[in-house]
GROMACS .gro file of C-alpha atoms in nm:
model
  331
    1UNK     CA    1   4.250   0.854  -0.399
    2UNK     CA    2   4.503   0.605  -0.534
    3UNK     CA    3   4.408   0.308  -0.312
    4UNK     CA    4   4.044   0.357  -0.215
    5UNK     CA    5   3.741   0.484  -0.404
    6UNK     CA    6   3.458   0.664  -0.228
    7UNK     CA    7   3.268   0.346  -0.150
    8UNK     CA    8   3.581   0.180  -0.011
    9UNK     CA    9   3.655   0.477   0.215
   10UNK     CA   10   3.295   0.477   0.337
   11UNK     CA   11   3.311   0.105   0.418
   12UNK     CA   12   3.636   0.154   0.608
   13UNK     CA   13   3.489   0.438   0.816
   14UNK     CA   14   3.178   0.240   0.902
   15UNK     CA   15   3.386  -0.064   1.002
   16UNK     CA   16   3.575   0.141   1.263
   17UNK     CA   17   3.390   0.158   1.598
   18UNK     CA   18   3.542   0.497   1.677
   19UNK     CA   19   3.458   0.652   1.340
   20UNK     CA   20   3.135   0.482   1.230
   21UNK     CA   21   2.911   0.752   1.380
   22UNK     CA   22   3.057   1.016   1.146
   23UNK     CA   23   2.791   1.098   0.884
   24UNK     CA   24   2.899   1.014   0.528
   25UNK     CA   25   2.732   1.182   0.232
   26UNK     CA   26   2.833   1.066  -0.115
   27UNK     CA   27   2.827   1.349  -0.367
   28UNK     CA   28   2.829   1.267  -0.737
   29UNK     CA   29   2.707   1.368  -1.081
   30UNK     CA   30   2.563   1.018  -1.137
   31UNK     CA   31   2.191   1.009  -1.065
   32UNK     CA   32   2.089   0.656  -1.168
   33UNK     CA   33   1.907   0.443  -0.911
   34UNK     CA   34   2.173   0.170  -0.908
   35UNK     CA   35   2.441   0.425  -0.820
   36UNK     CA   36   2.232   0.555  -0.530
   37UNK     CA   37   2.169   0.204  -0.402
   38UNK     CA   38   2.540   0.116  -0.434
   39UNK     CA   39   2.640   0.421  -0.232
   40UNK     CA   40   2.386   0.353   0.043
   41UNK     CA   41   2.483  -0.016   0.052
   42UNK     CA   42   2.846   0.087   0.105
   43UNK     CA   43   2.734   0.251   0.429
   44UNK     CA   44   2.671   0.608   0.320
   45UNK     CA   45   2.408   0.796   0.517
   46UNK     CA   46   2.298   0.983   0.206
   47UNK     CA   47   2.368   0.977  -0.167
   48UNK     CA   48   2.313   1.307  -0.343
   49UNK     CA   49   2.383   1.467  -0.678
   50UNK     CA   50   2.600   1.775  -0.708
   51UNK     CA   51   2.393   2.093  -0.665
   52UNK     CA   52   2.317   2.277  -0.989
   53UNK     CA   53   2.195   2.603  -0.843
   54UNK     CA   54   2.124   2.801  -0.526
   55UNK     CA   55   1.813   2.603  -0.434
   56UNK     CA   56   1.997   2.272  -0.474
   57UNK     CA   57   2.281   2.403  -0.260
   58UNK     CA   58   2.037   2.505   0.015
   59UNK     CA   59   1.888   2.154   0.007
   60UNK     CA   60   2.240   2.013   0.042
   61UNK     CA   61   2.307   2.232   0.346
   62UNK     CA   62   1.978   2.118   0.502
   63UNK     CA   63   2.077   1.755   0.445
   64UNK     CA   64   2.414   1.811   0.613
   65UNK     CA   65   2.243   1.970   0.913
   66UNK     CA   66   1.997   1.681   0.933
   67UNK     CA   67   2.275   1.424   0.941
   68UNK     CA   68   2.464   1.615   1.207
   69UNK     CA   69   2.146   1.603   1.416
   70UNK     CA   70   2.129   1.227   1.359
   71UNK     CA   71   2.490   1.190   1.478
   72UNK     CA   72   2.411   1.392   1.792
   73UNK     CA   73   2.109   1.171   1.859
   74UNK     CA   74   2.333   0.864   1.825
   75UNK     CA   75   2.571   0.995   2.089
   76UNK     CA   76   2.280   1.083   2.316
   77UNK     CA   77   2.128   0.738   2.269
   78UNK     CA   78   2.459   0.571   2.358
   79UNK     CA   79   2.478   0.776   2.677
   80UNK     CA   80   2.121   0.688   2.766
   81UNK     CA   81   2.196   0.318   2.730
   82UNK     CA   82   2.433   0.330   3.026
   83UNK     CA   83   2.241   0.149   3.303
   84UNK     CA   84   2.311   0.405   3.578
   85UNK     CA   85   2.160   0.687   3.375
   86UNK     CA   86   1.848   0.536   3.217
   87UNK     CA   87   1.600   0.619   3.495
   88UNK     CA   88   1.735   0.972   3.532
   89UNK     CA   89   1.727   1.029   3.155
   90UNK     CA   90   1.371   0.897   3.135
   91UNK     CA   91   1.262   1.143   3.404
   92UNK     CA   92   1.446   1.419   3.218
   93UNK     CA   93   1.259   1.344   2.895
   94UNK     CA   94   0.923   1.360   3.074
   95UNK     CA   95   1.014   1.684   3.248
   96UNK     CA   96   1.147   1.845   2.932
   97UNK     CA   97   0.880   1.739   2.688
   98UNK     CA   98   0.566   1.689   2.894
   99UNK     CA   99   0.352   1.421   2.731
  100UNK     CA  100   0.566   1.400   2.418
  101UNK     CA  101   0.882   1.196   2.382
  102UNK     CA  102   1.162   1.312   2.149
  103UNK     CA  103   1.042   1.083   1.873
  104UNK     CA  104   0.671   1.144   1.911
  105UNK     CA  105   0.496   1.215   1.583
  106UNK     CA  106   0.399   1.580   1.580
  107UNK     CA  107   0.383   1.658   1.207
  108UNK     CA  108   0.062   1.840   1.120
  109UNK     CA  109  -0.109   1.708   0.807
  110UNK     CA  110  -0.020   1.928   0.510
  111UNK     CA  111  -0.283   2.156   0.364
  112UNK     CA  112  -0.488   1.982   0.095
  113UNK     CA  113  -0.385   2.010  -0.267
  114UNK     CA  114  -0.555   1.872  -0.573
  115UNK     CA  115  -0.822   1.611  -0.509
  116UNK     CA  116  -0.675   1.444  -0.199
  117UNK     CA  117  -0.774   1.499   0.165
  118UNK     CA  118  -0.580   1.380   0.468
  119UNK     CA  119  -0.630   1.314   0.839
  120UNK     CA  120  -0.409   1.166   1.112
  121UNK     CA  121  -0.468   1.019   1.458
  122UNK     CA  122  -0.181   0.920   1.689
  123UNK     CA  123  -0.250   0.758   2.026
  124UNK     CA  124   0.067   0.669   2.224
  125UNK     CA  125   0.045   0.387   2.478
  126UNK     CA  126   0.254   0.593   2.720
  127UNK     CA  127   0.470   0.903   2.733
  128UNK     CA  128   0.757   0.739   2.545
  129UNK     CA  129   0.602   0.609   2.224
  130UNK     CA  130   0.785   0.453   1.932
  131UNK     CA  131   0.563   0.528   1.631
  132UNK     CA  132   0.676   0.773   1.363
  133UNK     CA  133   0.497   0.952   1.083
  134UNK     CA  134   0.595   1.238   0.856
  135UNK     CA  135   0.497   1.411   0.532
  136UNK     CA  136   0.720   1.540   0.251
  137UNK     CA  137   0.620   1.785  -0.020
  138UNK     CA  138   0.789   1.660  -0.336
  139UNK     CA  139   0.797   1.796  -0.689
  140UNK     CA  140   0.509   1.790  -0.938
  141UNK     CA  141   0.228   1.790  -0.678
  142UNK     CA  142   0.346   1.471  -0.512
  143UNK     CA  143   0.321   1.397  -0.143
  144UNK     CA  144   0.545   1.153   0.044
  145UNK     CA  145   0.400   0.983   0.353
  146UNK     CA  146   0.607   0.775   0.596
  147UNK     CA  147   0.479   0.558   0.881
  148UNK     CA  148   0.725   0.360   1.093
  149UNK     CA  149   0.705   0.163   1.418
  150UNK     CA  150   1.011   0.112   1.639
  151UNK     CA  151   1.012  -0.206   1.848
  152UNK     CA  152   0.969  -0.186   2.223
  153UNK     CA  153   0.876   0.100   2.453
  154UNK     CA  154   1.059   0.344   2.674
  155UNK     CA  155   1.353   0.576   2.631
  156UNK     CA  156   1.542   0.373   2.367
  157UNK     CA  157   1.239   0.337   2.141
  158UNK     CA  158   1.155   0.705   2.183
  159UNK     CA  159   1.507   0.814   2.089
  160UNK     CA  160   1.524   0.571   1.797
  161UNK     CA  161   1.191   0.693   1.660
  162UNK     CA  162   1.333   1.047   1.653
  163UNK     CA  163   1.639   0.918   1.468
  164UNK     CA  164   1.426   0.738   1.210
  165UNK     CA  165   1.236   1.059   1.143
  166UNK     CA  166   1.559   1.258   1.109
  167UNK     CA  167   1.716   0.999   0.877
  168UNK     CA  168   1.411   0.980   0.651
  169UNK     CA  169   1.391   1.354   0.578
  170UNK     CA  170   1.708   1.384   0.365
  171UNK     CA  171   1.626   1.057   0.188
  172UNK     CA  172   1.288   1.199   0.088
  173UNK     CA  173   1.455   1.513  -0.049
  174UNK     CA  174   1.645   1.291  -0.291
  175UNK     CA  175   1.300   1.184  -0.423
  176UNK     CA  176   1.394   0.820  -0.395
  177UNK     CA  177   1.152   0.547  -0.491
  178UNK     CA  178   0.967   0.415  -0.182
  179UNK     CA  179   1.167   0.091  -0.175
  180UNK     CA  180   1.495   0.282  -0.204
  181UNK     CA  181   1.403   0.511   0.084
  182UNK     CA  182   1.326   0.216   0.312
  183UNK     CA  183   1.649   0.041   0.211
  184UNK     CA  184   1.835   0.363   0.287
  185UNK     CA  185   1.672   0.379   0.631
  186UNK     CA  186   1.782   0.023   0.698
  187UNK     CA  187   2.145   0.093   0.605
  188UNK     CA  188   2.160   0.427   0.787
  189UNK     CA  189   1.988   0.293   1.098
  190UNK     CA  190   2.209  -0.013   1.143
  191UNK     CA  191   2.482   0.182   1.323
  192UNK     CA  192   2.237   0.336   1.571
  193UNK     CA  193   1.995   0.056   1.659
  194UNK     CA  194   2.111  -0.141   1.966
  195UNK     CA  195   2.098  -0.519   1.950
  196UNK     CA  196   1.741  -0.643   1.971
  197UNK     CA  197   1.585  -0.325   1.832
  198UNK     CA  198   1.440  -0.277   1.484
  199UNK     CA  199   1.156  -0.097   1.313
  200UNK     CA  200   0.896  -0.157   1.044
  201UNK     CA  201   0.808   0.099   0.781
  202UNK     CA  202   0.564   0.189   0.504
  203UNK     CA  203   0.633   0.473   0.260
  204UNK     CA  204   0.429   0.597  -0.032
  205UNK     CA  205   0.438   0.880  -0.282
  206UNK     CA  206   0.094   1.001  -0.390
  207UNK     CA  207   0.010   1.218  -0.689
  208UNK     CA  208  -0.235   1.472  -0.545
  209UNK     CA  209  -0.404   1.529  -0.881
  210UNK     CA  210  -0.449   1.174  -1.012
  211UNK     CA  211  -0.444   0.964  -0.694
  212UNK     CA  212  -0.164   0.744  -0.831
  213UNK     CA  213   0.047   0.598  -0.547
  214UNK     CA  214   0.385   0.428  -0.551
  215UNK     CA  215   0.450   0.241  -0.227
  216UNK     CA  216   0.667  -0.008  -0.042
  217UNK     CA  217   0.668  -0.156   0.306
  218UNK     CA  218   0.901  -0.365   0.520
  219UNK     CA  219   0.759  -0.572   0.807
  220UNK     CA  220   0.464  -0.333   0.832
  221UNK     CA  221   0.090  -0.408   0.824
  222UNK     CA  222  -0.051  -0.375   0.473
  223UNK     CA  223  -0.222  -0.051   0.387
  224UNK     CA  224  -0.587  -0.070   0.279
  225UNK     CA  225  -0.789   0.102   0.010
  226UNK     CA  226  -1.167   0.102   0.063
  227UNK     CA  227  -1.433   0.234  -0.168
  228UNK     CA  228  -1.744   0.163  -0.373
  229UNK     CA  229  -1.584  -0.140  -0.541
  230UNK     CA  230  -1.480  -0.309  -0.217
  231UNK     CA  231  -1.155  -0.322  -0.017
  232UNK     CA  232  -0.807  -0.416  -0.134
  233UNK     CA  233  -0.468  -0.424   0.037
  234UNK     CA  234  -0.129  -0.274  -0.048
  235UNK     CA  235   0.103  -0.547   0.080
  236UNK     CA  236   0.426  -0.498   0.270
  237UNK     CA  237   0.746  -0.700   0.224
  238UNK     CA  238   0.871  -0.922   0.507
  239UNK     CA  239   1.175  -0.815   0.707
  240UNK     CA  240   1.296  -0.556   0.957
  241UNK     CA  241   1.460  -0.215   0.921
  242UNK     CA  242   1.757  -0.091   1.119
  243UNK     CA  243   1.959  -0.413   1.120
  244UNK     CA  244   2.126  -0.388   0.778
  245UNK     CA  245   1.952  -0.688   0.625
  246UNK     CA  246   1.733  -0.522   0.359
  247UNK     CA  247   1.896  -0.566   0.019
  248UNK     CA  248   1.666  -0.358  -0.196
  249UNK     CA  249   1.291  -0.341  -0.140
  250UNK     CA  250   1.037  -0.413  -0.411
  251UNK     CA  251   0.763  -0.156  -0.447
  252UNK     CA  252   0.439  -0.141  -0.641
  253UNK     CA  253   0.179   0.105  -0.770
  254UNK     CA  254  -0.194   0.153  -0.725
  255UNK     CA  255  -0.443   0.434  -0.764
  256UNK     CA  256  -0.683   0.587  -0.514
  257UNK     CA  257  -0.986   0.634  -0.736
  258UNK     CA  258  -1.243   0.911  -0.673
  259UNK     CA  259  -1.453   0.813  -0.372
  260UNK     CA  260  -1.187   0.580  -0.229
  261UNK     CA  261  -0.984   0.614   0.092
  262UNK     CA  262  -0.637   0.474   0.162
  263UNK     CA  263  -0.554   0.386   0.523
  264UNK     CA  264  -0.204   0.330   0.670
  265UNK     CA  265  -0.175   0.214   1.031
  266UNK     CA  266   0.060   0.056   1.284
  267UNK     CA  267   0.003  -0.288   1.434
  268UNK     CA  268  -0.096  -0.147   1.772
  269UNK     CA  269  -0.442  -0.106   1.617
  270UNK     CA  270  -0.503  -0.462   1.495
  271UNK     CA  271  -0.318  -0.616   1.793
  272UNK     CA  272  -0.534  -0.435   2.051
  273UNK     CA  273  -0.712  -0.692   2.273
  274UNK     CA  274  -1.042  -0.706   2.453
  275UNK     CA  275  -1.061  -0.836   2.814
  276UNK     CA  276  -1.072  -1.194   2.677
  277UNK     CA  277  -0.751  -1.139   2.474
  278UNK     CA  278  -0.934  -1.132   2.140
  279UNK     CA  279  -0.754  -0.916   1.885
  280UNK     CA  280  -0.924  -0.621   1.718
  281UNK     CA  281  -0.784  -0.779   1.402
  282UNK     CA  282  -0.745  -0.692   1.036
  283UNK     CA  283  -1.082  -0.837   0.931
  284UNK     CA  284  -1.272  -0.622   1.182
  285UNK     CA  285  -1.077  -0.315   1.070
  286UNK     CA  286  -1.141  -0.386   0.701
  287UNK     CA  287  -1.515  -0.425   0.759
  288UNK     CA  288  -1.528  -0.104   0.963
  289UNK     CA  289  -1.332   0.100   0.708
  290UNK     CA  290  -1.536  -0.032   0.417
  291UNK     CA  291  -1.862   0.067   0.588
  292UNK     CA  292  -1.742   0.429   0.627
  293UNK     CA  293  -1.522   0.477   0.318
  294UNK     CA  294  -1.717   0.780   0.192
  295UNK     CA  295  -1.710   0.975   0.519
  296UNK     CA  296  -1.474   1.265   0.581
  297UNK     CA  297  -1.123   1.137   0.676
  298UNK     CA  298  -1.155   1.281   1.027
  299UNK     CA  299  -1.489   1.103   1.069
  300UNK     CA  300  -1.336   0.774   0.954
  301UNK     CA  301  -1.071   0.811   1.224
  302UNK     CA  302  -1.340   0.891   1.481
  303UNK     CA  303  -1.531   0.576   1.389
  304UNK     CA  304  -1.217   0.362   1.424
  305UNK     CA  305  -1.136   0.519   1.762
  306UNK     CA  306  -1.491   0.457   1.888
  307UNK     CA  307  -1.485   0.092   1.776
  308UNK     CA  308  -1.144   0.043   1.935
  309UNK     CA  309  -1.255   0.195   2.265
  310UNK     CA  310  -1.556  -0.035   2.270
  311UNK     CA  311  -1.341  -0.339   2.192
  312UNK     CA  312  -1.077  -0.279   2.461
  313UNK     CA  313  -1.308  -0.142   2.734
  314UNK     CA  314  -1.263  -0.125   3.029
  315UNK     CA  315  -0.894  -0.143   2.941
  316UNK     CA  316  -0.697   0.036   2.673
  317UNK     CA  317  -0.459  -0.064   2.391
  318UNK     CA  318  -0.114  -0.175   2.508
  319UNK     CA  319   0.076  -0.034   2.210
  320UNK     CA  320   0.102   0.296   2.024
  321UNK     CA  321  -0.155   0.341   1.749
  322UNK     CA  322  -0.103   0.558   1.444
  323UNK     CA  323  -0.356   0.587   1.160
  324UNK     CA  324  -0.345   0.800   0.845
  325UNK     CA  325  -0.637   0.834   0.603
  326UNK     CA  326  -0.576   0.966   0.252
  327UNK     CA  327  -0.896   1.019   0.053
  328UNK     CA  328  -0.959   1.099  -0.313
  329UNK     CA  329  -1.266   1.321  -0.326
  330UNK     CA  330  -1.558   1.187  -0.525
  331UNK     CA  331  -1.636   1.379  -0.842
   0.00000   0.00000   0.00000
């Protein structure tokens, strides 16, 4: 192209209100991180390397299909935002999906590999929840885990949570660093999130043999590791996703040692109140998790649920609650 390069064309498309919903995938032979970040910053929905074989080509086709689904969800979300149709669309979602909204987490925990064990508990506040979680099998016995929380409740949050899940899948296939994946979600989500909406996110990649984890978070509660040597936190960066304001996201590394458990959760857990408006709180959660760190992951979740029920009784939490426990088996 004599006047525009790929990034320039992408920026022009995304600046046009009529064309910005068209998915843009930048295809190149350059695989360095800075090139990926530059492409995503220009507005691309995905940045991928040219396929080198049949398997790579099949991955590319799956990515294209995923982004077409995202575009369809964007159109559907715009239609649902029309005031006259919101109540009817909300009733339609309930009728079509029963207790699950389109964005409801429904990913089953993957079968255990190596020395790690996993359990999940998702408790929506109502039929149209906004929490998201998903798992991605990566190369070399690595497991990607995403937890995200879309602001608000109702049909918009439910639709946006489904879009976040759809956008994250092709980014995970590129085996991006956790901070790069979250930055990509921010850029890709900007064109779909209505004014006033955003999401938080925490993403990690765990080595299922060694317990090594690389992680990053934006606006999300810190993850916790509990074990025989006491608790520690995996901090999250400040900010919000989905509004185009994340310019790179710093990540870090840690290791889940044998006998330790890593816990990722959404703020509906710590923000849950008792009848006197006292928060469940991070300190209470840390103490509870530390006292049960060696139990089976499912039992840890059961203990948290029991403590939460006792704290909020006779009421119930006002927000969605999502908790994931990743445990490194003791030797």
